[in-house]
Tab-separated table of N, CA and C in Angstrom:
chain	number	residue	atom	x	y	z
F	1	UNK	N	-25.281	-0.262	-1.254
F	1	UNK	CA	-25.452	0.540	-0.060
F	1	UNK	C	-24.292	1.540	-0.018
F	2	UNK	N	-24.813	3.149	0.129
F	2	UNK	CA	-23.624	3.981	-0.366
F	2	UNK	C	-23.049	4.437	1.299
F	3	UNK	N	-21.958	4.512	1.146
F	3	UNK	CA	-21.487	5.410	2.546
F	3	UNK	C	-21.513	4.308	3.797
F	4	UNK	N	-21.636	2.974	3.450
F	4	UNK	CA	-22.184	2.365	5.051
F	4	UNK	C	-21.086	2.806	5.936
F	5	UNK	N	-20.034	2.673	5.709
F	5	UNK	CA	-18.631	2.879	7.264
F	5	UNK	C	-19.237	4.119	7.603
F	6	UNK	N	-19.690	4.869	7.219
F	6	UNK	CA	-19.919	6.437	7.613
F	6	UNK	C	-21.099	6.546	8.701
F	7	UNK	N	-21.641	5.243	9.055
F	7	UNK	CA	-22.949	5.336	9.846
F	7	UNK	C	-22.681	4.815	11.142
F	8	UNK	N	-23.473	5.316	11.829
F	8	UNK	CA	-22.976	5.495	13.350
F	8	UNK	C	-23.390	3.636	13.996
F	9	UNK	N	-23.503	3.470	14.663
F	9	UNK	CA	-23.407	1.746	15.276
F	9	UNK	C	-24.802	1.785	15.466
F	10	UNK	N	-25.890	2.981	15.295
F	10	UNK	CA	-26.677	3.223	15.873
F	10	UNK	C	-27.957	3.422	14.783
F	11	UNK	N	-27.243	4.128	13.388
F	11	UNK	CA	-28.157	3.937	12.501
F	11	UNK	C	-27.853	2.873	11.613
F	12	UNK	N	-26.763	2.285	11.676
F	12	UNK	CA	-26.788	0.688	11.280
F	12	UNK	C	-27.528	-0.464	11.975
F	13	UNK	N	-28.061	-0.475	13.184
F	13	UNK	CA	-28.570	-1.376	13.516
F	13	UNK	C	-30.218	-1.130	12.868
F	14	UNK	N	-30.705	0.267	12.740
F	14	UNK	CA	-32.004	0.620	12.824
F	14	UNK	C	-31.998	-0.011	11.030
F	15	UNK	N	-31.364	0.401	10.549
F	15	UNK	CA	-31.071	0.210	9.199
F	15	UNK	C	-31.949	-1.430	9.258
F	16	UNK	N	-30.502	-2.410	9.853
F	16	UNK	CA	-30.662	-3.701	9.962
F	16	UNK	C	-31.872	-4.195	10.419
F	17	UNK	N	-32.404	-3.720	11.372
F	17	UNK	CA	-33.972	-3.774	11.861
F	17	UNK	C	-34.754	-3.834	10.555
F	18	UNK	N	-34.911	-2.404	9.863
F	18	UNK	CA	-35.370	-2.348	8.871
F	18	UNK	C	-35.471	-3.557	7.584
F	19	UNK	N	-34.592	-3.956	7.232
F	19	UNK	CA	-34.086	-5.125	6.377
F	19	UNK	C	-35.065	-6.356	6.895
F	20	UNK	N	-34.685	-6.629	8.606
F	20	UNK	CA	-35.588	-7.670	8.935
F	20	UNK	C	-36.536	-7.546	8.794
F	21	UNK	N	-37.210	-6.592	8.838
F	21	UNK	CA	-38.619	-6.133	9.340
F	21	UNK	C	-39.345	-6.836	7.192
F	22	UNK	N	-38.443	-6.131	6.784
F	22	UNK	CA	-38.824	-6.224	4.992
F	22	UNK	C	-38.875	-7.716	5.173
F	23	UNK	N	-38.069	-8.282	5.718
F	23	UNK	CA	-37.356	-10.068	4.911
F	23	UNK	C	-38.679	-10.847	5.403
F	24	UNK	N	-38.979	-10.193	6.592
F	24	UNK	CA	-39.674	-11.271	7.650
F	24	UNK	C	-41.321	-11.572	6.864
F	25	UNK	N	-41.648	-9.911	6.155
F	25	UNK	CA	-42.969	-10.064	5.424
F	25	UNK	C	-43.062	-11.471	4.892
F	26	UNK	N	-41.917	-11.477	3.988
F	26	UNK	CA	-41.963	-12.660	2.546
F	26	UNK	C	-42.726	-12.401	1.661
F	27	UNK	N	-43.159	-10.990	1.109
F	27	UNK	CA	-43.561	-10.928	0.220
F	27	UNK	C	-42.673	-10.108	-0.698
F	28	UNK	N	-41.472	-10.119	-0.733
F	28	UNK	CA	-40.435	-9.107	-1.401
F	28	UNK	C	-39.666	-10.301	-2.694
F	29	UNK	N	-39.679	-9.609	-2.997
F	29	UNK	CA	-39.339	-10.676	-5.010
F	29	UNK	C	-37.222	-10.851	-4.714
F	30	UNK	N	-37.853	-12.346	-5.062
F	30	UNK	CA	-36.502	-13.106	-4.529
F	30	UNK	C	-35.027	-11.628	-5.118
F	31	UNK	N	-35.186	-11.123	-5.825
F	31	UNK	CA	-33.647	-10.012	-6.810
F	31	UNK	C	-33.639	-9.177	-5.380
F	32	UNK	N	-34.582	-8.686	-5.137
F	32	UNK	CA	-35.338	-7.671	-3.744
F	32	UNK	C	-34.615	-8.496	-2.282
F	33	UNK	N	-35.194	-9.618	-2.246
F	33	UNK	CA	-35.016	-10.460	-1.153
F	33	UNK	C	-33.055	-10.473	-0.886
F	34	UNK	N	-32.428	-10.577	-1.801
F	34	UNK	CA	-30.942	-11.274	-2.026
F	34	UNK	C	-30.500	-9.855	-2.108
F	35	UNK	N	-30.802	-8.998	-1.980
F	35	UNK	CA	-30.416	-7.600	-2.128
F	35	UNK	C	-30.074	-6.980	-0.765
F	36	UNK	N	-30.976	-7.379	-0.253
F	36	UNK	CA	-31.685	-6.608	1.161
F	36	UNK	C	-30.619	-7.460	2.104
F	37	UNK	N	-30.433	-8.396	1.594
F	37	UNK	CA	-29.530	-9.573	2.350
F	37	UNK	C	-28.621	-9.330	2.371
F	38	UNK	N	-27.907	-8.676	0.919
F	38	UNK	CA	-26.566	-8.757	1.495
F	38	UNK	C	-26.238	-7.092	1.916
F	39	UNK	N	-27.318	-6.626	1.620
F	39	UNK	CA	-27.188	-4.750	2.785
F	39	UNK	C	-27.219	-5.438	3.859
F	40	UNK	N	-27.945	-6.507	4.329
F	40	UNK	CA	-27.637	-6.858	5.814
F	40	UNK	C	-26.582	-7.316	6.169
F	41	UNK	N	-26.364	-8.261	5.453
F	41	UNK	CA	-24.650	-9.135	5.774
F	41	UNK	C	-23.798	-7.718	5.969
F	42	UNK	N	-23.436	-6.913	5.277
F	42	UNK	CA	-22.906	-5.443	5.145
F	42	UNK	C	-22.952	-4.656	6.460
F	43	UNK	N	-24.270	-4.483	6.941
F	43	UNK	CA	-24.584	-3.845	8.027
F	43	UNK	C	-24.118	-4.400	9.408
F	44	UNK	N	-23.953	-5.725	9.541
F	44	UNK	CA	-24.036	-6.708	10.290
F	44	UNK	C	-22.587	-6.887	10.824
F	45	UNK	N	-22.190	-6.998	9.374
F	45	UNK	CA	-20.348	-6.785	9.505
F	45	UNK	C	-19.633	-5.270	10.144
F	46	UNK	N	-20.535	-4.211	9.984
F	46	UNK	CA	-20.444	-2.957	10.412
F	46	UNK	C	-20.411	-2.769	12.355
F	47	UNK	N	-21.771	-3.628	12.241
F	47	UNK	CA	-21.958	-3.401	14.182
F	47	UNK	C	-21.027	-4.469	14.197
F	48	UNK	N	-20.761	-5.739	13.710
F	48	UNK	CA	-20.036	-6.362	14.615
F	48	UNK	C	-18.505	-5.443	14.682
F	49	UNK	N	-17.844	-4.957	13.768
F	49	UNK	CA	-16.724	-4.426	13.905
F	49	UNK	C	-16.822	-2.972	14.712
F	50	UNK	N	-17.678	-2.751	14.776
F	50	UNK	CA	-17.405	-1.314	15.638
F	50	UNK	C	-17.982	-1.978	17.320
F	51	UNK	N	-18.328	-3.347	17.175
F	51	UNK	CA	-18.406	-3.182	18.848
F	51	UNK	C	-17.350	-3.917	19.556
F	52	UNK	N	-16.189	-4.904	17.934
F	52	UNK	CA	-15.239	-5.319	18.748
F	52	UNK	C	-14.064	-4.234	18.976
F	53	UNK	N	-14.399	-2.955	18.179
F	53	UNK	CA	-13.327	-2.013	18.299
F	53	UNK	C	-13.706	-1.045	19.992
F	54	UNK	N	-14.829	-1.199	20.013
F	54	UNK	CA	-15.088	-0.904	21.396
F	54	UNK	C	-14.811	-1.459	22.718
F	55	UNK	N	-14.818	-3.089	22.226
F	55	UNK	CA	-14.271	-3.687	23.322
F	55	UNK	C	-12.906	-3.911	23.701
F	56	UNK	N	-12.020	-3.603	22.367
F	56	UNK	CA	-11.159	-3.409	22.681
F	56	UNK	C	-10.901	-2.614	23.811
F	57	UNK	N	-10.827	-0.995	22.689
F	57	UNK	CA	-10.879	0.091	23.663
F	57	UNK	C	-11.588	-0.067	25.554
F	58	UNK	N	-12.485	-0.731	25.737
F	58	UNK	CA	-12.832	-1.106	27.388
F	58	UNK	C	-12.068	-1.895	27.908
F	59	UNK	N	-11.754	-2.690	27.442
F	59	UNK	CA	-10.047	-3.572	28.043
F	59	UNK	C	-8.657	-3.075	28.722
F	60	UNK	N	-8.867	-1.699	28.108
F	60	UNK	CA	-7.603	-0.610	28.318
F	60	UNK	C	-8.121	0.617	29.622
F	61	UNK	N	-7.454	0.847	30.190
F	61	UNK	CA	-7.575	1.960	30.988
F	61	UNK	C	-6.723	2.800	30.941
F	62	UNK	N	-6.282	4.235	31.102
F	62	UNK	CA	-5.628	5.781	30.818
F	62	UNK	C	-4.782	5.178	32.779
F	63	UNK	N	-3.772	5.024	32.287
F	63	UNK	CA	-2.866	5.112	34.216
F	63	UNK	C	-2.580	6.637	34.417
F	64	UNK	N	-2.463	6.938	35.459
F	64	UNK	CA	-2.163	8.492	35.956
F	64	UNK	C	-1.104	9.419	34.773
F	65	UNK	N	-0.807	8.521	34.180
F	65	UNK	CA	0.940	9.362	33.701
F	65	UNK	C	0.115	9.129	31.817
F	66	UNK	N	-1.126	8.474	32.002
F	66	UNK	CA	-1.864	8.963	30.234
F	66	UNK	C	-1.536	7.475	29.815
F	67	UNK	N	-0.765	6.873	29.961
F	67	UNK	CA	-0.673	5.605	29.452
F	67	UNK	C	-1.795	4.349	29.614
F	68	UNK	N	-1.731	3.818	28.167
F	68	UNK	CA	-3.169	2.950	28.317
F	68	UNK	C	-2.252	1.444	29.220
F	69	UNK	N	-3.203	1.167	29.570
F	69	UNK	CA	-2.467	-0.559	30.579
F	69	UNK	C	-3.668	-1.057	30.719
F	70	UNK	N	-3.910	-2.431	30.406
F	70	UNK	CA	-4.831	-3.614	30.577
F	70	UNK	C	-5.779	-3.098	31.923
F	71	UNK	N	-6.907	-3.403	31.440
F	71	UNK	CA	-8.117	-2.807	33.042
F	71	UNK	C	-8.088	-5.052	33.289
F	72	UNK	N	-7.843	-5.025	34.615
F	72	UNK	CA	-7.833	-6.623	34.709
F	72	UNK	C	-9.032	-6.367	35.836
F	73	UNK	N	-10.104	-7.046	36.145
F	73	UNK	CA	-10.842	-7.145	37.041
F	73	UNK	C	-10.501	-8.044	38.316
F	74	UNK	N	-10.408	-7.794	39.454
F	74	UNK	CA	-9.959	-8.653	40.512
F	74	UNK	C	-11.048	-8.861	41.348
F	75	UNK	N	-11.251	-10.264	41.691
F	75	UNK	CA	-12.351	-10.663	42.205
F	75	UNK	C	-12.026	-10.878	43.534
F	76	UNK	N	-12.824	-10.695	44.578
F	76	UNK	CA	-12.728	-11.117	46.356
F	76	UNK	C	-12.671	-12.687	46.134
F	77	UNK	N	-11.473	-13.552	46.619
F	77	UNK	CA	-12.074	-15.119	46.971
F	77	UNK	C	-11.856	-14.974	48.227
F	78	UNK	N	-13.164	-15.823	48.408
F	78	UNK	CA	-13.919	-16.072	49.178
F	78	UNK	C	-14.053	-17.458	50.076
């Protein structure tokens, strides 16, 4: 699989769709089958790392003066 880091979180999943969509037939020849698998494992490893780099980034908030500082959620007790 050429270029995968280069694909957006968005055509890696469609990608990954794709793969399932092939695997799920079962009619794809086991070299085919183990192929497709590990473009998925590949792809898979792709969204998961770009959505923990996102969650990072949502953890953080910009304070008045540009500086990032922890976003903490505070709940009403009740």
């Amino acid at each position: 699989m050429d270029n995968i880091k280069e694909l957006s979180f968005e055509e890696a999943m469609e990608q990954l769709e794709k793969i399932i969509e092939k695997l799920e037939e079962g009619d794809v020849p086991l070299e085919k089958a183990i192929s497709y698998y590990q473009d998925g494992m590949l792809l898979s490893k792709l969204c998961n790392d770009k959505l923990s780099h996102i969650q990072d980034k949502m953890v953080q908030i910009m304070n008045e003066q540009g500086e990032l500082v922890p976003f903490d959620i505070q709940e009403d007790e009740k």
